[in-house]
JSON list of C-alpha atoms in Angstrom, two decimals:
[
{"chain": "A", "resi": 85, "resn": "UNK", "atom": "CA", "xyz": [4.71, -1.48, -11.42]},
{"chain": "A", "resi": 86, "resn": "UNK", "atom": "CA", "xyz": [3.83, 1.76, -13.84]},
{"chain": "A", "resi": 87, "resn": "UNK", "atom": "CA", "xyz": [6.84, 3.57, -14.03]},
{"chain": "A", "resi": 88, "resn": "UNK", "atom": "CA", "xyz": [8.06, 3.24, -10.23]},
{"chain": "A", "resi": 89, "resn": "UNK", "atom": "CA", "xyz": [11.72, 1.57, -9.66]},
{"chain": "A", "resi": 90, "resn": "UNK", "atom": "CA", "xyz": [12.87, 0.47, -6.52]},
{"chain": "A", "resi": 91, "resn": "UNK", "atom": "CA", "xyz": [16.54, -0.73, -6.27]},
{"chain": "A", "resi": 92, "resn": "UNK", "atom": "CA", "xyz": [17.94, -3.25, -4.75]},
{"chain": "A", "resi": 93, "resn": "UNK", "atom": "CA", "xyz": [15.32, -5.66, -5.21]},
{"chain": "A", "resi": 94, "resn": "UNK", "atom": "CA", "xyz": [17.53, -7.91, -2.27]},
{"chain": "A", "resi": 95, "resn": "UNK", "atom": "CA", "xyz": [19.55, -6.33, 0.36]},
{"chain": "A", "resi": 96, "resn": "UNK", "atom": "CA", "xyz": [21.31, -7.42, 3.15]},
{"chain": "A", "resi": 97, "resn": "UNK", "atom": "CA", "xyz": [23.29, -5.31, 5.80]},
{"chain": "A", "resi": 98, "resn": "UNK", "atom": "CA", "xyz": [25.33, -5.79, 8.73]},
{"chain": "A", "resi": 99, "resn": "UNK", "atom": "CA", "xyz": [24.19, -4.24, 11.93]},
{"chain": "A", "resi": 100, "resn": "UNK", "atom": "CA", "xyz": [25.66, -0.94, 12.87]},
{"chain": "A", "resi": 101, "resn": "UNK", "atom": "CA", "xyz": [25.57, -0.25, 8.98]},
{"chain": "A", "resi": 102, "resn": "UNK", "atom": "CA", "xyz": [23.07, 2.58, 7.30]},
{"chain": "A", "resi": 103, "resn": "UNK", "atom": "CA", "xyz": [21.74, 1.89, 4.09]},
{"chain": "A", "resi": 104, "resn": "UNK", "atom": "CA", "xyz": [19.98, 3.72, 1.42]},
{"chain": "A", "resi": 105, "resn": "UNK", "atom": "CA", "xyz": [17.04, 2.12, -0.84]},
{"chain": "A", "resi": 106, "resn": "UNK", "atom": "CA", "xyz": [16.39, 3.77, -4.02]},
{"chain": "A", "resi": 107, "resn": "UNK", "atom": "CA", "xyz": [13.21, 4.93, -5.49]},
{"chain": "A", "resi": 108, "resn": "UNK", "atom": "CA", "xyz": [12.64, 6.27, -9.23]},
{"chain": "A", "resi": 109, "resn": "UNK", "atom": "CA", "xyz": [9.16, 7.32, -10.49]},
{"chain": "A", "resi": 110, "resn": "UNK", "atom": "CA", "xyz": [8.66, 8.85, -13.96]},
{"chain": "A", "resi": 111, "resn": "UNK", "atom": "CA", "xyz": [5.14, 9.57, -13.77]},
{"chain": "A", "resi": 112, "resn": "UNK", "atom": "CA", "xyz": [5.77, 13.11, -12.89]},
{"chain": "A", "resi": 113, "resn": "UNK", "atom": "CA", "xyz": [4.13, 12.94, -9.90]},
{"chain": "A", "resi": 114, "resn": "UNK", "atom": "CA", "xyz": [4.40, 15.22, -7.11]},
{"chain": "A", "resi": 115, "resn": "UNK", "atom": "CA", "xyz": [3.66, 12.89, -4.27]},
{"chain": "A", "resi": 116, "resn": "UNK", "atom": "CA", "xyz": [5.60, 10.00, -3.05]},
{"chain": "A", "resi": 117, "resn": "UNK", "atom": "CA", "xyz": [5.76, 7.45, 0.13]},
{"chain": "A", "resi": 118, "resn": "UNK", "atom": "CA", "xyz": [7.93, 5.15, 1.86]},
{"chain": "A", "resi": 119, "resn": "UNK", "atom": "CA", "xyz": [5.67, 1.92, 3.35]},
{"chain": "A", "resi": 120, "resn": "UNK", "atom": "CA", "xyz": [7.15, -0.59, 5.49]},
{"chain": "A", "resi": 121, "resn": "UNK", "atom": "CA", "xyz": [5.44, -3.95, 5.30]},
{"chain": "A", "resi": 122, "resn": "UNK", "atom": "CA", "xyz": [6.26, -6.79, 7.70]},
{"chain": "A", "resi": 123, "resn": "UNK", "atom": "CA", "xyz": [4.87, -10.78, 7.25]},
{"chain": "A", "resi": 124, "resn": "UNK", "atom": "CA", "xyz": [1.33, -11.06, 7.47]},
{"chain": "A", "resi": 125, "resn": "UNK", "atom": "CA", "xyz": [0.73, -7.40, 8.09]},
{"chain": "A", "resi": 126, "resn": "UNK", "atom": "CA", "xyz": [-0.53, -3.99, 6.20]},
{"chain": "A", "resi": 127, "resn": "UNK", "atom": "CA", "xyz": [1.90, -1.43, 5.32]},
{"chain": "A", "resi": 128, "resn": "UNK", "atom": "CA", "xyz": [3.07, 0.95, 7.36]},
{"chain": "A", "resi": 129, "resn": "UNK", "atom": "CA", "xyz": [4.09, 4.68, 6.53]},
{"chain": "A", "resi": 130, "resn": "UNK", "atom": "CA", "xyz": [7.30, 6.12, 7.14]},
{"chain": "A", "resi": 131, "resn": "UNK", "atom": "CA", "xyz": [8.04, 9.32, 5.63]},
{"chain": "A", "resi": 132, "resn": "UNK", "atom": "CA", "xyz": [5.90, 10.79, 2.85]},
{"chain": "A", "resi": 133, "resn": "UNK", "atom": "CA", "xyz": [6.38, 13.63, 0.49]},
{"chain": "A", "resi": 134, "resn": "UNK", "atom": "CA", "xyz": [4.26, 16.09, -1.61]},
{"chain": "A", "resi": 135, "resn": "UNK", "atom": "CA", "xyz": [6.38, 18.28, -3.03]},
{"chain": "A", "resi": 136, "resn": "UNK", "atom": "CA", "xyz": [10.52, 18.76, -3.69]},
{"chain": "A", "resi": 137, "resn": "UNK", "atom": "CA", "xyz": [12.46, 19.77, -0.72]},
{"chain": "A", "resi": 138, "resn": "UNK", "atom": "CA", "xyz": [9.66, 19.17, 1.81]},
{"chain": "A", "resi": 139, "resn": "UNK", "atom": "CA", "xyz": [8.86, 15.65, 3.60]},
{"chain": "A", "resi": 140, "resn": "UNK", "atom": "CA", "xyz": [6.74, 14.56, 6.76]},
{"chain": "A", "resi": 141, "resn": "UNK", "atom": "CA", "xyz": [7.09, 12.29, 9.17]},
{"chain": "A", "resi": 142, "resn": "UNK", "atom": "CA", "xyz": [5.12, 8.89, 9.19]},
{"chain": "A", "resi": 143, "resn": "UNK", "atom": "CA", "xyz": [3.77, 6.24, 11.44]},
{"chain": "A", "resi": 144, "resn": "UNK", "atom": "CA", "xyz": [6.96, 5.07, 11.95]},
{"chain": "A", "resi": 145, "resn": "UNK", "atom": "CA", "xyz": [9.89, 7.44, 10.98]},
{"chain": "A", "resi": 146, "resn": "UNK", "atom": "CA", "xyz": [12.22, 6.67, 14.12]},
{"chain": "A", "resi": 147, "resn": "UNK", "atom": "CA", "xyz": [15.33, 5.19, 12.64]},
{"chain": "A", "resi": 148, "resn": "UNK", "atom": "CA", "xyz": [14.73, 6.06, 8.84]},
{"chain": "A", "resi": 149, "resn": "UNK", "atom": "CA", "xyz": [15.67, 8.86, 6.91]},
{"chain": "A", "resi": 150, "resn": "UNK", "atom": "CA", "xyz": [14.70, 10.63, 3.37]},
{"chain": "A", "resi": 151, "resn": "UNK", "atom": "CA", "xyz": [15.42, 13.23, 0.89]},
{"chain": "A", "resi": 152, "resn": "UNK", "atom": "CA", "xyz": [13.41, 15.06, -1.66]},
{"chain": "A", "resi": 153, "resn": "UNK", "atom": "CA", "xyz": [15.55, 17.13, -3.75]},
{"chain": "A", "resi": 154, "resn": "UNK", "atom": "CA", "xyz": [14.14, 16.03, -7.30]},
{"chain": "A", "resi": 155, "resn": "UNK", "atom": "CA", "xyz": [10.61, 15.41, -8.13]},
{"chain": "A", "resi": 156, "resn": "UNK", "atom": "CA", "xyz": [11.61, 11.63, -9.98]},
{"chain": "A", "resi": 157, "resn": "UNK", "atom": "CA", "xyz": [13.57, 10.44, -6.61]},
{"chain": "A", "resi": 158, "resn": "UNK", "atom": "CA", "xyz": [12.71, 9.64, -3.21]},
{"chain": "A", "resi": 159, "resn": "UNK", "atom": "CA", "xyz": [15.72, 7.72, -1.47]},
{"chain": "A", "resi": 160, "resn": "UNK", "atom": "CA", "xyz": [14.96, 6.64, 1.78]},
{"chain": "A", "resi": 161, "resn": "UNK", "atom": "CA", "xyz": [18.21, 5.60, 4.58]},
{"chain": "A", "resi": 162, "resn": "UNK", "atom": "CA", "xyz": [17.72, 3.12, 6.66]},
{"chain": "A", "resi": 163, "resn": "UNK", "atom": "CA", "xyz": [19.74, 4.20, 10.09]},
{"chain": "A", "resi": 164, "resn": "UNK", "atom": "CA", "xyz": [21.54, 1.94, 12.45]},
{"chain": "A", "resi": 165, "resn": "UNK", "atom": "CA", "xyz": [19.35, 3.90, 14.91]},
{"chain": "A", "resi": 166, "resn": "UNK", "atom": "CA", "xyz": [16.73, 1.49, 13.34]},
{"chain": "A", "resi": 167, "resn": "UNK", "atom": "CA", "xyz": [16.26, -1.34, 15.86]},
{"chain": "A", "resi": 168, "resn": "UNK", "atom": "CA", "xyz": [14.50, -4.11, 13.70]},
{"chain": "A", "resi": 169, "resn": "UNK", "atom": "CA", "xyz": [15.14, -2.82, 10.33]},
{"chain": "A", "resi": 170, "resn": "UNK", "atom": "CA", "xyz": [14.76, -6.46, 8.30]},
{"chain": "A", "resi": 171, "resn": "UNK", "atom": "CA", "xyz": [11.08, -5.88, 6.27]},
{"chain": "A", "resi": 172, "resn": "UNK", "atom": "CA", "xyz": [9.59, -5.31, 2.94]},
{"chain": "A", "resi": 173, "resn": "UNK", "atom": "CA", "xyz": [10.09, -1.98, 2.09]},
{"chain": "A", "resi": 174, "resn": "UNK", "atom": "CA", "xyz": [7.89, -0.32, -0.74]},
{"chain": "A", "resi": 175, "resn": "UNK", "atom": "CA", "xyz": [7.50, 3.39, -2.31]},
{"chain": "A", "resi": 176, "resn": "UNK", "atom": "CA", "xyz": [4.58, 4.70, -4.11]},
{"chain": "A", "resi": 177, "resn": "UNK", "atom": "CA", "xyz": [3.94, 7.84, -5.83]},
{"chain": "A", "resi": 178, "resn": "UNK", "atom": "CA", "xyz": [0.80, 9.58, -6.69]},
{"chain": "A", "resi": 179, "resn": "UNK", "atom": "CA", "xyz": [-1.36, 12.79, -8.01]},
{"chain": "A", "resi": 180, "resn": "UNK", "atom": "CA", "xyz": [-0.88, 15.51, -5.40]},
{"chain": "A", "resi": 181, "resn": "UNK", "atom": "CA", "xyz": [-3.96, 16.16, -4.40]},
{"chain": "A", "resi": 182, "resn": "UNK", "atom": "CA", "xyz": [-5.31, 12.70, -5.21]},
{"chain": "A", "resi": 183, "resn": "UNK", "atom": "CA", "xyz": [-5.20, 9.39, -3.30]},
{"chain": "A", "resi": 184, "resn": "UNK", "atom": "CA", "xyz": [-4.72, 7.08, -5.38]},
{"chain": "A", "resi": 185, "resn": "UNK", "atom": "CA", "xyz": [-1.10, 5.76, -4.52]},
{"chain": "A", "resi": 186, "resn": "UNK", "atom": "CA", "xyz": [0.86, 3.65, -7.65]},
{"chain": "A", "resi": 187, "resn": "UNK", "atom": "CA", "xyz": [3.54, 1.03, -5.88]},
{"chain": "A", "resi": 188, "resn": "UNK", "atom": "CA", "xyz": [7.00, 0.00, -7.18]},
{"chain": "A", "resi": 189, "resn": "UNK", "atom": "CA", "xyz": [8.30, -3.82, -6.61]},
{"chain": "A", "resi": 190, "resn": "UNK", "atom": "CA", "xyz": [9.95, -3.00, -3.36]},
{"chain": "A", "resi": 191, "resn": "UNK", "atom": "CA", "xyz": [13.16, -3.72, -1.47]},
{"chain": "A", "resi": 192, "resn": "UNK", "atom": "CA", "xyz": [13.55, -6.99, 0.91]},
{"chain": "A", "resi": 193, "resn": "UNK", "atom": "CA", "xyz": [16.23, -5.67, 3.54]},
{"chain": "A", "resi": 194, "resn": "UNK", "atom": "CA", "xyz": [17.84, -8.60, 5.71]},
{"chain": "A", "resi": 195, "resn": "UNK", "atom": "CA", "xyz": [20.04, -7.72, 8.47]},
{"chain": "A", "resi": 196, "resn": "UNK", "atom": "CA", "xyz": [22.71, -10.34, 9.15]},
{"chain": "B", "resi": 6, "resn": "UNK", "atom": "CA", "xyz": [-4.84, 6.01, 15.35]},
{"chain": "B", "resi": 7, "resn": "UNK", "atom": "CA", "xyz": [-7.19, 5.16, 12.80]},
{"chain": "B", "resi": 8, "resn": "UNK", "atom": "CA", "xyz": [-7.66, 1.39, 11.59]},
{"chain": "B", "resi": 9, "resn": "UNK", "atom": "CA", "xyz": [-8.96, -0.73, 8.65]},
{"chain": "B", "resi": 10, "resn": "UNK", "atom": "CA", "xyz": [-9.69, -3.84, 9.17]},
{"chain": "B", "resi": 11, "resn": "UNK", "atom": "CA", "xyz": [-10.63, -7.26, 6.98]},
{"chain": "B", "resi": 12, "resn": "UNK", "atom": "CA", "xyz": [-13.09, -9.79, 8.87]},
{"chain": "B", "resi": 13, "resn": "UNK", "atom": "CA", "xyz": [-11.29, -12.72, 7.46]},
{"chain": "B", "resi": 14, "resn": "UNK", "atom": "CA", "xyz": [-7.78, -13.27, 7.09]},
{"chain": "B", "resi": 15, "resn": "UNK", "atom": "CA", "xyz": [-7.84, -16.17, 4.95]},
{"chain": "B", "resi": 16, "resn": "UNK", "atom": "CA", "xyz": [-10.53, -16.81, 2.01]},
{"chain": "B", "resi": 17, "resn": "UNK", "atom": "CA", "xyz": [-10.38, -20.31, -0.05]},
{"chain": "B", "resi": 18, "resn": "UNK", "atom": "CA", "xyz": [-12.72, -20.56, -3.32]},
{"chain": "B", "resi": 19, "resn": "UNK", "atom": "CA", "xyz": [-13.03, -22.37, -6.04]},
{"chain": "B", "resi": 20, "resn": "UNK", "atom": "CA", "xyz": [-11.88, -21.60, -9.45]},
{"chain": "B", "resi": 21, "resn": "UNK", "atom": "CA", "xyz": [-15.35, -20.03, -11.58]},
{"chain": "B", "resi": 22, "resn": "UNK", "atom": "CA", "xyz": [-16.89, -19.05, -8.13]},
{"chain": "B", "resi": 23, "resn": "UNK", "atom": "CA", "xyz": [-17.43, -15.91, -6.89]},
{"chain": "B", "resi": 24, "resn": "UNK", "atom": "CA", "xyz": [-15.11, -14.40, -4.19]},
{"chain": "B", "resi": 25, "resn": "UNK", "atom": "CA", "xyz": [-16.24, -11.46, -1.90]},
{"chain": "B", "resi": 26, "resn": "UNK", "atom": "CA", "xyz": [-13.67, -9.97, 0.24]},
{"chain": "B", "resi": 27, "resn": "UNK", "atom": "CA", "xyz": [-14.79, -7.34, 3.15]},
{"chain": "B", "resi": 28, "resn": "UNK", "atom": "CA", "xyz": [-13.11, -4.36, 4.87]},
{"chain": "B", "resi": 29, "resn": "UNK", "atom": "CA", "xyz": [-14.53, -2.57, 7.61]},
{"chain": "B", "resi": 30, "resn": "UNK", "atom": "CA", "xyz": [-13.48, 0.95, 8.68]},
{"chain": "B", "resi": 31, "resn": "UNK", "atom": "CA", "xyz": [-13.45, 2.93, 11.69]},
{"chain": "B", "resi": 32, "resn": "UNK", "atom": "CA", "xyz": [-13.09, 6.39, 10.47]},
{"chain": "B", "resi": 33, "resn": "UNK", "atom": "CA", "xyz": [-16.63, 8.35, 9.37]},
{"chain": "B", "resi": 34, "resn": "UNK", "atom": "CA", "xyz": [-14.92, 10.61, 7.84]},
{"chain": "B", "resi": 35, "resn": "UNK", "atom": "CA", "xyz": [-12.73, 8.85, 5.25]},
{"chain": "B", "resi": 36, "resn": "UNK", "atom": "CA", "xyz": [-14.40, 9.89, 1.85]},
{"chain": "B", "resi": 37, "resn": "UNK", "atom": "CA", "xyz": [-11.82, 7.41, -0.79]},
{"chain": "B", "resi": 38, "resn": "UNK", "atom": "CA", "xyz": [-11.37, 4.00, -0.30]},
{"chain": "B", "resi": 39, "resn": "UNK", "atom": "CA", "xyz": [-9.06, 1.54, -2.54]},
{"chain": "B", "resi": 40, "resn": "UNK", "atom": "CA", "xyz": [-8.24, -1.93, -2.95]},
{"chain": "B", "resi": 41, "resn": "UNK", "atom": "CA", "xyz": [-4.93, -3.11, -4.39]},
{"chain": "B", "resi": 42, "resn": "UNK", "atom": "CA", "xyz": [-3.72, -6.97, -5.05]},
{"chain": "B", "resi": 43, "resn": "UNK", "atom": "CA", "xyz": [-0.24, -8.01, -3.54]},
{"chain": "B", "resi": 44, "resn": "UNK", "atom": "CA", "xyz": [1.64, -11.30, -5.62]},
{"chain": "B", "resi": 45, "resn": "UNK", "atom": "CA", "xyz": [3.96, -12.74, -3.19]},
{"chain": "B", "resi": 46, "resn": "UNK", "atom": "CA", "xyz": [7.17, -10.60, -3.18]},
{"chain": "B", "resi": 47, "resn": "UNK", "atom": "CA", "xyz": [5.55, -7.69, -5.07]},
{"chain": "B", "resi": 48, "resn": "UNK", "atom": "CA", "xyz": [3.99, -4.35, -4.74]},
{"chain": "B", "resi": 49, "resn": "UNK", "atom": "CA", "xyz": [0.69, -3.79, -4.11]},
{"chain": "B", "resi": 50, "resn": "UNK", "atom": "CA", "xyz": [-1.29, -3.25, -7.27]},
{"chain": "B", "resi": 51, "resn": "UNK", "atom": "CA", "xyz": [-4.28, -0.80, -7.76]},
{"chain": "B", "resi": 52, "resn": "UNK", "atom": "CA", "xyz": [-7.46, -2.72, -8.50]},
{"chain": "B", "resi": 53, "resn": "UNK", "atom": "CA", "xyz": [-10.50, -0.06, -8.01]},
{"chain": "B", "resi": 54, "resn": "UNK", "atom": "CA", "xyz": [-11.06, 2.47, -6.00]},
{"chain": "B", "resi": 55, "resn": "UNK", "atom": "CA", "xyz": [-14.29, 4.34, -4.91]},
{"chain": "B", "resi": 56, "resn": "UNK", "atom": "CA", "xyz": [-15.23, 8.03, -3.70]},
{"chain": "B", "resi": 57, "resn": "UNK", "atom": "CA", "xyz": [-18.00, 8.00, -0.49]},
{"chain": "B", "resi": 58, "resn": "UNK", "atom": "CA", "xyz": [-20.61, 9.58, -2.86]},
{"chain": "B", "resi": 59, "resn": "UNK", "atom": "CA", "xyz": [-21.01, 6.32, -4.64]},
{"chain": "B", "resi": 60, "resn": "UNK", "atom": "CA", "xyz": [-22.30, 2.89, -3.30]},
{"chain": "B", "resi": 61, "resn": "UNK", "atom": "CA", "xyz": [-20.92, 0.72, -5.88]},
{"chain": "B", "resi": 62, "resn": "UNK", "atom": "CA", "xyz": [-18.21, 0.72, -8.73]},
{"chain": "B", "resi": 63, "resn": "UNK", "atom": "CA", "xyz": [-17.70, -1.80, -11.27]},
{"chain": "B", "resi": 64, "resn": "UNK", "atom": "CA", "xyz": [-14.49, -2.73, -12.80]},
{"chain": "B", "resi": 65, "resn": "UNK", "atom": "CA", "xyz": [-13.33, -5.46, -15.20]},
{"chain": "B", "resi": 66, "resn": "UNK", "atom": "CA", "xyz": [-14.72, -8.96, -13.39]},
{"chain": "B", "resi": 67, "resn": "UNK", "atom": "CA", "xyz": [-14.48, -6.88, -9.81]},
{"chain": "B", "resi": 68, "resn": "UNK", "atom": "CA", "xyz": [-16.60, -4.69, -8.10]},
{"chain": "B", "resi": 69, "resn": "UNK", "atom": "CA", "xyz": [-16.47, -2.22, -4.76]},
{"chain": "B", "resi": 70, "resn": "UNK", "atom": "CA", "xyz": [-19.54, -2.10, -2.81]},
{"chain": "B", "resi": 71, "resn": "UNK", "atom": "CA", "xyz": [-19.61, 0.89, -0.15]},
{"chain": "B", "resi": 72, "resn": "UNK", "atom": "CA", "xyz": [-21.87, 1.00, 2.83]},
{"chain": "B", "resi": 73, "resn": "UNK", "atom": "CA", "xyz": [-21.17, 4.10, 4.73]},
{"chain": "B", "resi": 74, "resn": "UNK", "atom": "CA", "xyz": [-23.70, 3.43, 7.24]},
{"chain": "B", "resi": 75, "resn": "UNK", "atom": "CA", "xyz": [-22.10, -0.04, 8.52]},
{"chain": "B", "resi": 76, "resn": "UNK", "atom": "CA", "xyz": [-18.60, 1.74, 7.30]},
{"chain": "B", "resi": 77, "resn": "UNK", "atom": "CA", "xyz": [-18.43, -1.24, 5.35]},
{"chain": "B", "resi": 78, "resn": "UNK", "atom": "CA", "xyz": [-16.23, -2.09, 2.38]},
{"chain": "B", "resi": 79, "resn": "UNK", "atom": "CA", "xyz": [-16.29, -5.48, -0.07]},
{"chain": "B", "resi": 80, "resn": "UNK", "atom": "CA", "xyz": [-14.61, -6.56, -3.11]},
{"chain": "B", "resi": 81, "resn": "UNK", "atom": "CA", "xyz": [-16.55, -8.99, -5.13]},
{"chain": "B", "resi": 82, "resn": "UNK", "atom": "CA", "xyz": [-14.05, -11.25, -8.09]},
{"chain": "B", "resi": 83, "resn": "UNK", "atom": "CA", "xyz": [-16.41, -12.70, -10.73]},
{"chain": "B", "resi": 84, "resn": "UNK", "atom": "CA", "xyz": [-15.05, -16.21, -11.74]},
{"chain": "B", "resi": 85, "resn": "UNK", "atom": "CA", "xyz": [-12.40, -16.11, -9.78]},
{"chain": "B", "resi": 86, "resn": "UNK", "atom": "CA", "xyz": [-9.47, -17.66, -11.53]},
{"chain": "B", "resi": 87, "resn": "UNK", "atom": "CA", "xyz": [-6.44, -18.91, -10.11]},
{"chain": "B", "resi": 88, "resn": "UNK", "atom": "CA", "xyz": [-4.39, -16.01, -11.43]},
{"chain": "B", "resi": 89, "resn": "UNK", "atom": "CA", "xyz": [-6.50, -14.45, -8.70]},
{"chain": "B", "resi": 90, "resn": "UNK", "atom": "CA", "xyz": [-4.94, -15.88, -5.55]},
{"chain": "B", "resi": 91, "resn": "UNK", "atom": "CA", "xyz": [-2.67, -13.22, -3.92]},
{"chain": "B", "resi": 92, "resn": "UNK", "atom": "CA", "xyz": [-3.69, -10.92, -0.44]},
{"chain": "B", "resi": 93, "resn": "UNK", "atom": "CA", "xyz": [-6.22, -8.23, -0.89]},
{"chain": "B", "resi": 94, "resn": "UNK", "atom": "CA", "xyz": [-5.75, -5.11, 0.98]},
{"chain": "B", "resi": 95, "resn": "UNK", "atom": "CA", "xyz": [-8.00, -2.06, 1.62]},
{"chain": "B", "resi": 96, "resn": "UNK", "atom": "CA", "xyz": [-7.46, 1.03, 2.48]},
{"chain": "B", "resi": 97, "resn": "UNK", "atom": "CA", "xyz": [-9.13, 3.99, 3.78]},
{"chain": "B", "resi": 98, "resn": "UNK", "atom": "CA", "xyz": [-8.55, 7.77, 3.20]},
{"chain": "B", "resi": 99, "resn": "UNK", "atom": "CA", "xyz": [-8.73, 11.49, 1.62]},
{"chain": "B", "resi": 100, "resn": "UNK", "atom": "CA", "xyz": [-8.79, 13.12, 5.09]},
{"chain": "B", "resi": 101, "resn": "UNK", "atom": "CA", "xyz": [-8.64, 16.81, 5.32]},
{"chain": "B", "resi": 102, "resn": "UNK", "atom": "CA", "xyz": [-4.93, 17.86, 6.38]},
{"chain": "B", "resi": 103, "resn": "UNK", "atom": "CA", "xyz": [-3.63, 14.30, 5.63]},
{"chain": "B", "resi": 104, "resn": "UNK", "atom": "CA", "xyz": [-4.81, 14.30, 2.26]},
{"chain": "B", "resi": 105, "resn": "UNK", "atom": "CA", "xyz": [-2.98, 12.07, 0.21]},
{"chain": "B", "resi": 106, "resn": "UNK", "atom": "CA", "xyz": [-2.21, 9.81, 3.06]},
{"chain": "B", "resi": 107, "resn": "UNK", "atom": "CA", "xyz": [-3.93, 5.52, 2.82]},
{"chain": "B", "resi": 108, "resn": "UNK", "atom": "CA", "xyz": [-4.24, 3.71, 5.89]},
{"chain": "B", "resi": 109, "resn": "UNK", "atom": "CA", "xyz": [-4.02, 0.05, 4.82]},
{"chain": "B", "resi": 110, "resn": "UNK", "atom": "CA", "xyz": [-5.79, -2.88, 6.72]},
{"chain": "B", "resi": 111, "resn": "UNK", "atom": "CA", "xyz": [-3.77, -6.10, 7.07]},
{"chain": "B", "resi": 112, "resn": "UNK", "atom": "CA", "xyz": [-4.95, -8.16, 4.08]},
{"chain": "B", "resi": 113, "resn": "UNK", "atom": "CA", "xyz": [-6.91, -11.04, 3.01]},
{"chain": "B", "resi": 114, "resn": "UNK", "atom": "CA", "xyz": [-4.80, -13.93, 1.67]},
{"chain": "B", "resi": 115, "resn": "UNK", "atom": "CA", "xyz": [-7.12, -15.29, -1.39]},
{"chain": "B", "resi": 116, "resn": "UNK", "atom": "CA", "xyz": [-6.40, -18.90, -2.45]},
{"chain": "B", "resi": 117, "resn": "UNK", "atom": "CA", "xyz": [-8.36, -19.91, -5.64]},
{"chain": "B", "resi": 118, "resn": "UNK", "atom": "CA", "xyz": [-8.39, -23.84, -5.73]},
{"chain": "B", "resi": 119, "resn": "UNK", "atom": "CA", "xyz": [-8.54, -25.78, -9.55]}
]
């Protein structure tokens, strides 16, 4: 997992609720993602950022929510906007300027 | 949008044989491709990656073959061991303005039989 921490490893919300999943990288890299992975399928952006206090829009942002305010931490909020928000969620960080993307454990969010 | 794609979702070997996984892609333009390994209820981790000015890379018991013609991708396991079984996913890009950005195909489940 080389120096990227995700926390909660298990979540579970009630609907109607937001929630925020953690993400911790001390790599000291400038680049990190939020990837939403569903059974039996890829991953799927979200929001990605390349440098503090700036962030773009995804695949799929609609519903989700980040902050980049320090270069280690990339929390991502998961909205009650968000219509089907039970998934694997996973961050990864990398080299701006480079591609290749390290990954943390990730989060399992259940909606009850 | 752009896609990756695997040819097979599933892939069954057995343990000492080679495994070859493929990956086609749709964009000509991609220039960096990657594979990473996924352990159920993990993250993806990086296996080998390769840059479009190379055909082949060779890693420890793995190795990316790149055929930009076909925009073709394949990851070969020597002696695949059962330590190996997990889904294989590729990815595709270094794109101009959405540099930095991977677009991941859906995965090849490897199962590696004793």
């Amino acid at each position: 997992d080389g120096g990227i921490t995700q926390s909660p490893k298990y979540l579970f919300r009630k609907e109607g609720q937001n929630v925020t999943l953690s993400c911790e990288q001390n790599l000291n890299h400038d680049a990190m993602y939020w990837y939403r992975q569903d059974p039996g399928q890829g991953l799927r952006l979200i929001y990605y950022s390349q440098i503090v206090n700036d962030f773009q829009k995804g695949d799929i942002a609609e519903g989700y929510s980040v902050s980049r305010e320090k270069k280690e931490s990339f929390p991502l909020t998961v909205t009650s906007a968000q219509k089907n928000p039970t998934a694997f969620y996973l961050c990864a960080s990398s080299i701006q300027g480079t591609d290749t993307q390290y990954f943390g454990p990730g989060t399992r969010l259940t909606v009850l | 949008g752009e896609s990756v794609g695997l040819h097979l979702p599933t892939l069954s070997v057995q343990e000492g044989d080679n495994s070859i996984i493929n990956c086609a892609y749709s964009n000509s333009a991609s220039d960096y491709f990657i594979w990473y390994k996924q352990e159920s209820g993990k993250g993806p981790q990086f296996i080998i990656d390769i840059r479009s000015n190379m055909d082949k890379r060779q890693g420890q018991r793995v190795t990316v073959l790149l055929n930009k013609t076909v925009k073709h991708l394949s990851l070969q396991i020597a002696a695949t061991q059962p330590g190996d079984s997990a889904v294989y996913f590729c990815a595709e890009g270094g794109r101009g303005s959405t540099l930095g950005r991977l677009y991941f195909g859906r995965g090849t489940q490897l199962t590696v039989w004793p």
